[in-house]
Amino acid sequence: MRLLAWLIGCLLLAASAPSGAWAGNLPPLQGDMRKLIVADPPKPVAAASFKDENDAETSLDAFKGRVVLLNLWATWCIPCRAEMPSLERLQKQINDPGFALVAVAQERAGRDKVEKFLAEFAPGLKAYLDPTMKSARAWGAAGLPTTILIDRQGREVARLVGEAHWDTPEAVAVIKALLAP
């Protein structure tokens, strides 16, 4: 547990200010978006599968060509409980076919528990599920929630470890910067 806390602290320190040419495309990082760890340059996202809302195997390939906000969460995660409603509000605010919010529950308890949770906290979100939790390991999640921003080319451009308010003007500005041509 100490190692995890140390690792998260190091990652947050590394994210203090984006640098380089790519990071210049982002608006100034304010509010919770200051916690973003910017990948400069953007890096490939590992291949991993999960189940869609119909229990069919899928992957991030299903969202190619779109900006993806990939959120890894679990029903037992208290910060996830607080964050999910803001993710749903973000999805409504962006409302762009070039954007996909993919919240993948890392949940061994199964689909029923995930759907019950979403019905209570974020009924507008689709119930993506990884009961094996292999996707979180493949995507390098140090804890939950972890949110990874992926550009249209399928590259990780930033990540945020921990809870954030995703429906704020600062968060919307980051997503819109990624959506800009």
Coordinates of C-alpha atoms in Angstrom, one line a residue:
M1 CA 0.0 0.0 0.0
R2 CA 2.9 2.4 0.8
L3 CA 4.4 1.6 -2.6
L4 CA 1.1 2.4 -4.3
A5 CA 0.8 5.7 -2.4
W6 CA 4.4 6.6 -3.3
L7 CA 3.9 5.7 -7.0
I8 CA 0.7 7.9 -7.2
G9 CA 2.6 10.8 -5.5
C10 CA 5.4 10.5 -8.0
L11 CA 3.0 10.5 -10.9
L12 CA 1.1 13.5 -9.6
L13 CA 4.4 15.4 -9.2
A14 CA 5.4 14.5 -12.8
A15 CA 2.1 16.0 -14.0
S16 CA 2.7 19.4 -12.5
A17 CA 3.0 21.1 -15.9
P18 CA 2.7 19.8 -19.4
S19 CA 5.6 20.5 -21.7
G20 CA 6.7 20.0 -25.3
A21 CA 5.0 20.7 -28.6
W22 CA 2.0 18.4 -28.2
A23 CA 1.0 19.7 -24.7
G24 CA 0.7 23.2 -26.2
N25 CA -2.5 22.0 -27.8
L26 CA -4.2 21.7 -24.4
P27 CA -5.8 24.7 -22.6
P28 CA -4.1 25.8 -19.4
L29 CA -4.8 23.0 -16.9
Q30 CA -6.9 24.3 -14.0
G31 CA -9.1 22.8 -11.3
D32 CA -9.1 19.0 -11.2
M33 CA -7.4 19.0 -14.6
R34 CA -4.2 20.0 -13.0
K35 CA -4.0 16.4 -11.9
L36 CA -3.7 15.2 -15.5
I37 CA -0.5 13.4 -16.3
V38 CA 0.2 14.5 -19.9
A39 CA 1.9 12.0 -22.2
D40 CA 4.1 14.2 -24.3
P41 CA 4.5 12.8 -26.9
P42 CA 1.3 10.7 -27.0
K43 CA 1.9 7.0 -26.6
P44 CA 0.2 3.8 -27.8
V45 CA -2.6 2.3 -25.7
A46 CA -2.2 -1.3 -24.9
A47 CA -4.7 -3.8 -26.5
A48 CA -7.2 -5.1 -24.0
S49 CA -10.7 -6.5 -24.2
F50 CA -13.8 -6.0 -22.1
K51 CA -17.5 -6.7 -22.5
D52 CA -19.9 -4.2 -24.0
E53 CA -23.4 -3.5 -22.7
N54 CA -24.6 -6.7 -24.4
D55 CA -21.8 -8.9 -22.9
A56 CA -20.1 -9.2 -26.3
E57 CA -16.3 -9.0 -26.3
T58 CA -15.1 -5.6 -27.5
S59 CA -12.0 -3.4 -27.3
L60 CA -11.0 0.2 -27.9
D61 CA -10.8 -0.7 -31.6
A62 CA -14.6 -0.2 -31.6
F63 CA -14.0 3.5 -31.0
K64 CA -11.3 4.1 -33.6
G65 CA -11.3 7.6 -35.0
R66 CA -13.0 9.1 -31.9
V67 CA -11.6 10.9 -28.9
V68 CA -12.1 8.5 -26.0
L69 CA -12.4 9.2 -22.3
L70 CA -11.7 5.8 -20.8
N71 CA -12.6 5.5 -17.2
L72 CA -11.7 2.5 -15.1
W73 CA -13.9 2.1 -12.0
A74 CA -15.6 -0.4 -9.6
T75 CA -18.8 -0.5 -7.6
W76 CA -16.8 -0.9 -4.4
C77 CA -14.7 2.2 -5.1
I78 CA -15.9 5.2 -3.0
P79 CA -14.2 7.8 -5.2
C80 CA -15.7 6.2 -8.2
R81 CA -19.2 6.6 -6.6
A82 CA -18.5 10.3 -6.3
E83 CA -17.1 10.7 -9.8
M84 CA -19.7 8.8 -11.9
P85 CA -22.4 11.4 -12.0
S86 CA -19.9 14.0 -13.3
L87 CA -18.9 11.6 -16.1
E88 CA -22.6 11.3 -17.1
R89 CA -23.0 15.1 -17.1
L90 CA -19.8 15.4 -19.2
Q91 CA -21.2 13.0 -21.8
K92 CA -24.3 15.1 -22.1
Q93 CA -22.3 18.4 -22.3
I94 CA -20.0 17.1 -25.1
N95 CA -22.7 15.4 -27.2
D96 CA -20.4 15.0 -30.2
P97 CA -20.2 11.9 -32.4
G98 CA -16.4 12.2 -32.4
F99 CA -16.4 11.6 -28.6
A100 CA -16.9 8.4 -26.7
L101 CA -17.1 8.0 -22.9
V102 CA -16.1 4.4 -22.1
A103 CA -16.5 3.6 -18.4
V104 CA -15.2 0.0 -17.9
A105 CA -16.2 -1.5 -14.5
Q106 CA -13.4 -3.6 -13.0
E107 CA -15.9 -5.8 -11.3
R108 CA -15.8 -9.5 -10.4
A109 CA -19.3 -9.3 -8.9
G110 CA -20.9 -9.2 -12.4
R111 CA -23.1 -7.3 -14.7
D112 CA -26.2 -7.1 -12.4
K113 CA -24.2 -5.2 -9.7
V114 CA -22.7 -2.8 -12.3
E115 CA -26.1 -2.1 -13.9
K116 CA -27.7 -1.5 -10.4
F117 CA -24.8 0.9 -9.6
L118 CA -25.2 2.8 -12.8
A119 CA -28.9 3.0 -12.5
E120 CA -28.4 4.8 -9.2
F121 CA -25.4 7.0 -9.9
A122 CA -25.1 7.5 -13.7
P123 CA -28.1 6.0 -15.6
G124 CA -27.0 7.6 -18.9
L125 CA -23.7 5.6 -19.1
K126 CA -23.3 2.3 -20.8
A127 CA -22.4 -0.7 -18.7
Y128 CA -19.0 -1.8 -20.0
L129 CA -17.5 -4.6 -17.8
D130 CA -14.2 -6.4 -17.3
P131 CA -14.8 -9.1 -14.7
T132 CA -11.2 -10.3 -15.1
M133 CA -9.7 -6.9 -14.4
K134 CA -7.0 -7.7 -17.0
S135 CA -7.8 -4.4 -18.9
A136 CA -6.8 -2.3 -15.8
R137 CA -3.5 -4.1 -15.7
A138 CA -2.9 -3.8 -19.5
W139 CA -3.7 -0.1 -19.3
G140 CA -1.4 0.5 -16.3
A141 CA -4.0 1.6 -13.8
A142 CA -2.3 2.3 -10.5
G143 CA -5.6 2.5 -8.7
L144 CA -9.3 3.3 -9.2
P145 CA -10.7 5.4 -10.6
T146 CA -8.2 6.0 -13.4
T147 CA -9.2 8.0 -16.5
I148 CA -7.2 7.8 -19.7
L149 CA -7.7 10.4 -22.5
I150 CA -7.2 8.9 -26.0
D151 CA -6.9 10.9 -29.2
R152 CA -8.4 10.1 -32.6
Q153 CA -5.3 8.2 -33.5
G154 CA -5.8 5.8 -30.6
R155 CA -2.9 7.2 -28.5
E156 CA -2.9 8.0 -24.8
V157 CA -2.5 11.8 -24.4
A158 CA -3.2 12.1 -20.7
R159 CA -4.4 10.2 -17.6
L160 CA -5.7 11.1 -14.3
V161 CA -5.4 8.8 -11.3
G162 CA -8.1 9.4 -8.7
E163 CA -11.4 11.2 -8.6
A164 CA -12.1 14.3 -10.7
H165 CA -15.1 16.5 -11.5
W166 CA -15.4 15.8 -15.3
D167 CA -18.3 18.2 -15.9
T168 CA -16.4 21.4 -15.1
P169 CA -15.6 24.0 -17.7
E170 CA -11.9 23.1 -17.4
A171 CA -12.6 19.4 -18.1
V172 CA -14.9 20.3 -21.0
A173 CA -12.2 22.6 -22.5
V174 CA -9.6 19.7 -22.4
I175 CA -12.0 17.4 -24.3
K176 CA -12.9 20.1 -26.8
A177 CA -9.2 20.7 -27.4
L178 CA -8.8 17.1 -28.3
L179 CA -11.9 17.2 -30.6
A180 CA -10.7 20.3 -32.4
P181 CA -9.5 19.5 -36.0

